[in-house]
mmCIF file of C-alpha atoms in Angstrom:
data_model
loop_
_atom_site.group_PDB
_atom_site.id
_atom_site.type_symbol
_atom_site.label_atom_id
_atom_site.label_comp_id
_atom_site.label_asym_id
_atom_site.label_seq_id
_atom_site.Cartn_x
_atom_site.Cartn_y
_atom_site.Cartn_z
ATOM 1 C CA UNK A 199 42.921 -83.970 56.279
ATOM 2 C CA UNK A 200 43.643 -87.611 57.066
ATOM 3 C CA UNK A 201 47.118 -87.217 58.548
ATOM 4 C CA UNK A 202 46.268 -84.307 60.900
ATOM 5 C CA UNK A 203 43.252 -86.312 62.061
ATOM 6 C CA UNK A 204 45.449 -89.329 62.834
ATOM 7 C CA UNK A 205 48.066 -87.179 64.555
ATOM 8 C CA UNK A 206 45.481 -85.597 66.856
ATOM 9 C CA UNK A 207 44.521 -88.918 68.465
ATOM 10 C CA UNK A 208 45.096 -89.271 72.226
ATOM 11 C CA UNK A 209 47.893 -91.791 71.741
ATOM 12 C CA UNK A 210 49.914 -89.488 69.459
ATOM 13 C CA UNK A 211 49.405 -85.724 69.847
ATOM 14 C CA UNK A 212 46.119 -84.980 71.653
ATOM 15 C CA UNK A 213 46.993 -81.274 71.920
ATOM 16 C CA UNK A 214 46.464 -80.809 68.168
ATOM 17 C CA UNK A 215 42.995 -79.320 67.934
ATOM 18 C CA UNK A 216 41.225 -77.047 65.510
ATOM 19 C CA UNK A 217 39.650 -73.730 66.493
ATOM 20 C CA UNK A 218 36.081 -74.954 66.881
ATOM 21 C CA UNK A 219 33.097 -73.913 69.029
ATOM 22 C CA UNK A 220 33.323 -76.927 71.341
ATOM 23 C CA UNK A 221 36.182 -78.321 73.448
ATOM 24 C CA UNK A 222 36.441 -81.952 72.454
ATOM 25 C CA UNK A 223 38.795 -84.113 74.522
ATOM 26 C CA UNK A 224 39.894 -81.108 76.553
ATOM 27 C CA UNK A 225 41.826 -83.277 79.029
ATOM 28 C CA UNK A 226 44.043 -84.559 76.248
ATOM 29 C CA UNK A 227 44.544 -81.021 74.961
ATOM 30 C CA UNK A 228 46.114 -79.983 78.289
ATOM 31 C CA UNK A 229 48.058 -83.208 78.870
ATOM 32 C CA UNK A 230 51.493 -81.615 78.309
ATOM 33 C CA UNK A 231 50.935 -79.085 81.097
ATOM 34 C CA UNK A 232 49.046 -81.357 83.510
ATOM 35 C CA UNK A 233 52.086 -82.113 85.707
ATOM 36 C CA UNK A 234 52.863 -78.410 86.085
ATOM 37 C CA UNK A 235 49.200 -77.580 86.743
ATOM 38 C CA UNK A 236 49.018 -80.341 89.351
ATOM 39 C CA UNK A 237 51.977 -78.853 91.186
ATOM 40 C CA UNK A 238 50.975 -75.184 91.188
ATOM 41 C CA UNK A 239 47.157 -75.396 91.248
ATOM 42 C CA UNK A 240 46.796 -78.225 93.767
ATOM 43 C CA UNK A 241 45.480 -75.989 96.591
ATOM 44 C CA UNK A 242 42.389 -74.896 94.654
ATOM 45 C CA UNK A 243 39.207 -76.743 95.552
ATOM 46 C CA UNK A 244 36.265 -77.145 93.184
ATOM 47 C CA UNK A 245 34.516 -73.988 94.369
ATOM 48 C CA UNK A 246 37.625 -71.813 93.949
ATOM 49 C CA UNK A 247 38.367 -73.375 90.567
ATOM 50 C CA UNK A 248 34.904 -72.669 89.172
ATOM 51 C CA UNK A 249 34.808 -69.177 90.695
ATOM 52 C CA UNK A 250 38.051 -68.333 88.874
ATOM 53 C CA UNK A 251 36.678 -69.846 85.669
ATOM 54 C CA UNK A 252 33.468 -67.774 85.814
ATOM 55 C CA UNK A 253 35.412 -64.593 86.566
ATOM 56 C CA UNK A 254 37.550 -65.231 83.499
ATOM 57 C CA UNK A 255 34.607 -65.950 81.193
ATOM 58 C CA UNK A 256 32.795 -62.801 82.421
ATOM 59 C CA UNK A 257 35.853 -60.772 81.446
ATOM 60 C CA UNK A 258 35.622 -62.138 77.882
ATOM 61 C CA UNK A 259 32.987 -59.697 76.699
ATOM 62 C CA UNK A 260 31.930 -59.221 73.077
ATOM 63 C CA UNK A 261 33.843 -55.944 72.991
ATOM 64 C CA UNK A 262 37.035 -57.779 74.005
ATOM 65 C CA UNK A 263 36.534 -60.160 71.093
ATOM 66 C CA UNK A 264 35.903 -57.273 68.702
ATOM 67 C CA UNK A 265 39.074 -55.513 69.840
ATOM 68 C CA UNK A 266 41.088 -58.673 69.270
ATOM 69 C CA UNK A 267 39.607 -59.311 65.829
ATOM 70 C CA UNK A 268 40.385 -55.767 64.690
ATOM 71 C CA UNK A 269 44.066 -56.581 65.042
ATOM 72 C CA UNK A 270 43.748 -59.007 62.141
ATOM 73 C CA UNK A 271 44.878 -57.888 58.666
ATOM 74 C CA UNK A 272 42.043 -56.032 56.963
ATOM 75 C CA UNK A 273 41.580 -58.745 54.331
ATOM 76 C CA UNK A 274 41.290 -61.487 56.986
ATOM 77 C CA UNK A 275 38.952 -59.357 59.079
ATOM 78 C CA UNK A 276 36.650 -58.758 56.108
ATOM 79 C CA UNK A 277 36.539 -62.420 55.153
ATOM 80 C CA UNK A 278 36.178 -64.155 58.522
ATOM 81 C CA UNK A 279 35.136 -61.595 61.145
ATOM 82 C CA UNK A 280 31.645 -62.917 61.752
ATOM 83 C CA UNK A 281 32.690 -66.570 61.599
ATOM 84 C CA UNK A 282 35.485 -66.085 64.150
ATOM 85 C CA UNK A 283 33.295 -63.953 66.406
ATOM 86 C CA UNK A 284 30.606 -66.634 66.507
ATOM 87 C CA UNK A 285 33.178 -69.321 67.335
ATOM 88 C CA UNK A 286 34.717 -67.227 70.115
ATOM 89 C CA UNK A 287 31.312 -66.615 71.693
ATOM 90 C CA UNK A 288 30.450 -70.317 71.637
ATOM 91 C CA UNK A 289 33.844 -71.256 73.056
ATOM 92 C CA UNK A 290 33.260 -68.787 75.879
ATOM 93 C CA UNK A 291 29.886 -70.409 76.583
ATOM 94 C CA UNK A 292 31.465 -73.888 76.633
ATOM 95 C CA UNK A 293 34.523 -72.928 78.687
ATOM 96 C CA UNK A 294 33.024 -73.535 82.137
ATOM 97 C CA UNK A 295 32.080 -77.120 81.303
ATOM 98 C CA UNK A 296 35.495 -77.884 79.834
ATOM 99 C CA UNK A 297 37.247 -76.286 82.807
ATOM 100 C CA UNK A 298 35.227 -78.333 85.303
ATOM 101 C CA UNK A 299 35.996 -81.515 83.409
ATOM 102 C CA UNK A 300 39.709 -80.677 83.531
ATOM 103 C CA UNK A 301 39.471 -80.040 87.294
ATOM 104 C CA UNK A 302 38.266 -83.586 87.926
ATOM 105 C CA UNK A 303 40.889 -84.986 85.553
ATOM 106 C CA UNK A 304 43.667 -83.029 87.285
ATOM 107 C CA UNK A 305 42.576 -83.956 90.815
ATOM 108 C CA UNK A 306 42.107 -87.682 90.267
ATOM 109 C CA UNK A 307 45.774 -88.170 91.205
ATOM 110 C CA UNK A 308 47.140 -85.256 93.213
ATOM 111 C CA UNK A 309 50.802 -84.466 93.938
ATOM 112 C CA UNK A 310 51.928 -82.487 96.996
ATOM 113 C CA UNK A 311 55.560 -81.402 97.189
ATOM 114 C CA UNK A 312 56.772 -79.792 100.381
ATOM 115 C CA UNK A 313 60.100 -78.079 101.004
ATOM 116 C CA UNK A 314 63.405 -79.540 102.184
ATOM 117 C CA UNK A 315 62.943 -77.971 105.628
ATOM 118 C CA UNK A 316 61.395 -79.542 108.733
ATOM 119 C CA UNK A 317 57.620 -79.935 108.444
ATOM 120 C CA UNK A 318 54.595 -81.488 110.097
ATOM 121 C CA UNK A 319 52.159 -83.205 107.729
ATOM 122 C CA UNK A 320 48.752 -83.978 109.245
ATOM 123 C CA UNK A 321 46.295 -86.241 107.433
ATOM 124 C CA UNK A 322 42.922 -86.447 109.180
ATOM 125 C CA UNK A 323 39.209 -86.803 108.489
ATOM 126 C CA UNK A 324 37.396 -83.664 107.395
ATOM 127 C CA UNK A 325 33.720 -82.727 107.056
ATOM 128 C CA UNK A 326 31.358 -84.199 104.448
ATOM 129 C CA UNK A 327 33.430 -87.354 104.034
ATOM 130 C CA UNK A 328 36.600 -85.507 103.057
ATOM 131 C CA UNK A 329 40.242 -86.068 103.907
ATOM 132 C CA UNK A 330 42.116 -83.066 105.317
ATOM 133 C CA UNK A 331 45.794 -82.476 104.696
ATOM 134 C CA UNK A 332 47.609 -79.696 106.549
ATOM 135 C CA UNK A 333 51.325 -78.912 106.292
ATOM 136 C CA UNK A 334 53.047 -76.751 108.885
ATOM 137 C CA UNK A 335 56.645 -75.682 109.260
ATOM 138 C CA UNK A 336 58.534 -77.031 112.259
ATOM 139 C CA UNK A 337 61.206 -75.239 114.234
ATOM 140 C CA UNK A 338 64.501 -76.953 114.990
ATOM 141 C CA UNK A 339 63.106 -77.698 118.444
ATOM 142 C CA UNK A 340 60.090 -79.421 116.896
ATOM 143 C CA UNK A 341 57.542 -76.716 117.613
ATOM 144 C CA UNK A 342 54.720 -76.176 115.107
ATOM 145 C CA UNK A 343 54.947 -72.927 113.168
ATOM 146 C CA UNK A 344 52.899 -71.358 110.365
ATOM 147 C CA UNK A 345 50.763 -73.419 108.023
ATOM 148 C CA UNK A 346 51.479 -73.167 104.308
ATOM 149 C CA UNK A 347 49.288 -75.900 102.818
ATOM 150 C CA UNK A 348 45.713 -76.919 103.575
ATOM 151 C CA UNK A 349 43.175 -78.741 101.425
ATOM 152 C CA UNK A 350 40.153 -81.032 101.591
ATOM 153 C CA UNK A 351 40.128 -84.083 99.331
ATOM 154 C CA UNK A 352 37.011 -86.093 98.524
ATOM 155 C CA UNK A 353 37.169 -89.814 97.629
ATOM 156 C CA UNK A 354 34.603 -89.201 94.888
ATOM 157 C CA UNK A 355 37.096 -86.887 93.163
ATOM 158 C CA UNK A 356 40.578 -87.946 94.252
ATOM 159 C CA UNK A 357 41.660 -91.588 94.120
ATOM 160 C CA UNK A 358 45.329 -91.170 95.024
ATOM 161 C CA UNK A 359 47.524 -88.563 96.745
ATOM 162 C CA UNK A 360 51.307 -88.542 96.419
ATOM 163 C CA UNK A 361 53.229 -86.577 99.045
ATOM 164 C CA UNK A 362 56.915 -85.856 98.472
ATOM 165 C CA UNK A 363 58.514 -84.827 101.768
ATOM 166 C CA UNK A 364 62.012 -84.174 100.424
ATOM 167 C CA UNK A 365 64.835 -83.479 102.860
ATOM 168 C CA UNK A 366 64.476 -82.336 106.456
ATOM 169 C CA UNK A 367 63.351 -83.944 109.688
ATOM 170 C CA UNK A 368 59.626 -84.369 109.083
ATOM 171 C CA UNK A 369 56.737 -85.668 111.161
ATOM 172 C CA UNK A 370 53.806 -87.351 109.436
ATOM 173 C CA UNK A 371 50.610 -87.839 111.460
ATOM 174 C CA UNK A 372 47.859 -89.995 109.948
ATOM 175 C CA UNK A 373 44.428 -90.536 111.484
ATOM 176 C CA UNK A 374 41.854 -91.047 108.743
ATOM 177 C CA UNK A 375 39.178 -93.531 107.730
ATOM 178 C CA UNK A 376 38.943 -92.246 104.161
ATOM 179 C CA UNK A 377 39.630 -94.630 101.298
ATOM 180 C CA UNK A 378 41.982 -92.418 99.253
ATOM 181 C CA UNK A 379 45.245 -94.198 98.467
ATOM 182 C CA UNK A 380 48.306 -92.450 99.926
ATOM 183 C CA UNK A 381 51.859 -92.625 98.677
ATOM 184 C CA UNK A 382 54.452 -90.835 100.807
ATOM 185 C CA UNK A 383 57.924 -90.444 99.346
ATOM 186 C CA UNK A 384 60.693 -89.414 101.714
ATOM 187 C CA UNK A 385 64.349 -88.588 101.286
ATOM 188 C CA UNK A 386 67.242 -87.396 103.415
ATOM 189 C CA UNK A 387 66.566 -86.542 107.040
ATOM 190 C CA UNK A 388 64.721 -88.398 109.788
ATOM 191 C CA UNK A 389 61.034 -89.147 109.219
ATOM 192 C CA UNK A 390 58.660 -89.968 112.058
ATOM 193 C CA UNK A 391 55.348 -91.628 111.126
ATOM 194 C CA UNK A 392 52.616 -91.509 113.791
ATOM 195 C CA UNK A 393 49.877 -93.807 112.501
ATOM 196 C CA UNK A 394 46.694 -93.647 114.578
ATOM 197 C CA UNK A 395 44.340 -94.989 111.934
ATOM 198 C CA UNK A 396 44.882 -95.807 108.265
ATOM 199 C CA UNK A 397 41.665 -96.177 106.288
ATOM 200 C CA UNK A 398 42.917 -96.735 102.761
ATOM 201 C CA UNK A 399 46.075 -98.090 101.191
ATOM 202 C CA UNK A 400 49.289 -96.460 102.406
ATOM 203 C CA UNK A 401 52.635 -96.876 100.656
ATOM 204 C CA UNK A 402 55.784 -95.345 102.148
ATOM 205 C CA UNK A 403 59.008 -94.973 100.172
ATOM 206 C CA UNK A 404 62.000 -94.248 102.405
ATOM 207 C CA UNK A 405 65.654 -95.034 102.944
ATOM 208 C CA UNK A 406 66.461 -98.038 105.089
ATOM 209 C CA UNK A 407 67.367 -96.386 108.373
ATOM 210 C CA UNK A 408 65.849 -92.888 108.493
ATOM 211 C CA UNK A 409 62.135 -93.738 108.859
ATOM 212 C CA UNK A 410 60.566 -94.505 112.245
ATOM 213 C CA UNK A 411 57.042 -95.869 112.546
ATOM 214 C CA UNK A 412 54.720 -95.634 115.551
ATOM 215 C CA UNK A 413 51.186 -96.913 115.990
ATOM 216 C CA UNK A 414 49.482 -98.992 113.273
ATOM 217 C CA UNK A 415 52.545 -99.457 111.130
ATOM 218 C CA UNK A 416 51.409 -102.986 110.226
ATOM 219 C CA UNK A 417 48.846 -101.317 107.920
ATOM 220 C CA UNK A 418 51.627 -99.756 105.845
ATOM 221 C CA UNK A 419 53.336 -101.174 102.819
ATOM 222 C CA UNK A 420 56.930 -100.080 103.320
ATOM 223 C CA UNK A 421 59.333 -99.666 100.435
ATOM 224 C CA UNK A 422 62.686 -99.193 102.154
ATOM 225 C CA UNK A 423 65.827 -98.953 100.064
ATOM 226 C CA UNK A 424 68.957 -96.835 99.867
ATOM 227 C CA UNK A 425 68.684 -96.887 96.078
ATOM 228 C CA UNK A 426 68.278 -93.222 95.069
ATOM 229 C CA UNK A 427 65.515 -94.156 92.612
ATOM 230 C CA UNK A 428 63.314 -95.299 95.519
ATOM 231 C CA UNK A 429 62.784 -91.712 96.668
ATOM 232 C CA UNK A 430 63.528 -89.832 93.455
ATOM 233 C CA UNK A 431 61.119 -87.412 91.822
ATOM 234 C CA UNK A 432 61.274 -88.237 88.138
ATOM 235 C CA UNK A 433 59.784 -85.481 85.934
ATOM 236 C CA UNK A 434 57.385 -86.813 83.291
#
C-alpha cells in the first residue's frame, strides 16, 4: 500500500522490507545494527567475509527450506509452499551479492575500540597499497606483549578509521603514506604519539595535558580540551 511504501524509504524506516527474491537497498535494511556490526566484525577482511557468506549459503540447502516450510500451518503450507520455496531459493542465490555490498558499506568508516589497559597501536604501510593496524598489550614497564588486533585496510574500501584508545597509558606509532583519514580519540591516562610519517589527514582528540607528540606533529590537527565530550564515545 501507499503508506507502507512511504514508511520504507531510507529517510524514515529503511528496514521495512517485504519478503521478496531480491535484496533491494540492503544497506538500509541493516542500518539499525551497523554500529554493532562495525564493532564486532571489524577484524574480518573481504576474503574472510565472503568465505563465511558462502559457507552459510551452502548450508541453506533445499531440504533445509523444506523442513522449515513444513512447520507452517497445514493450510498455509498448502496455499503458499511453492511460492515461498521459490523465493527462498532466489534469496539464497542473491545473498552473496547483498552481503558483499554490505561489507563495503560497513567498512567505509571503520571503528576500532581498544581496552582501558596499556596498549601499543602501530599504524604502518602494508602490502598491495594497504594500511596495517596492529594493537598489542603493554606491560606496566612498557614492554610489548601479545597482539589482539590486526587488520589491513585499503584506501579503495575504507575512507576513514576511528580509533578509541580509552583509558590507560598508550603508545601510538604512525608511519604510513596511505591516504585513509585517521581520527584517534583518547581519554584518561598518558598518550605518547610517535609520528614518523603521516600520509593522510590525522585528527587527535585528547585532554589538554595528557598527550605528548614526537616527530611530525605539525601534520596533526589537534583537538585538545578537558571537556568530557571531546573524548566521549556517544552511541548512535
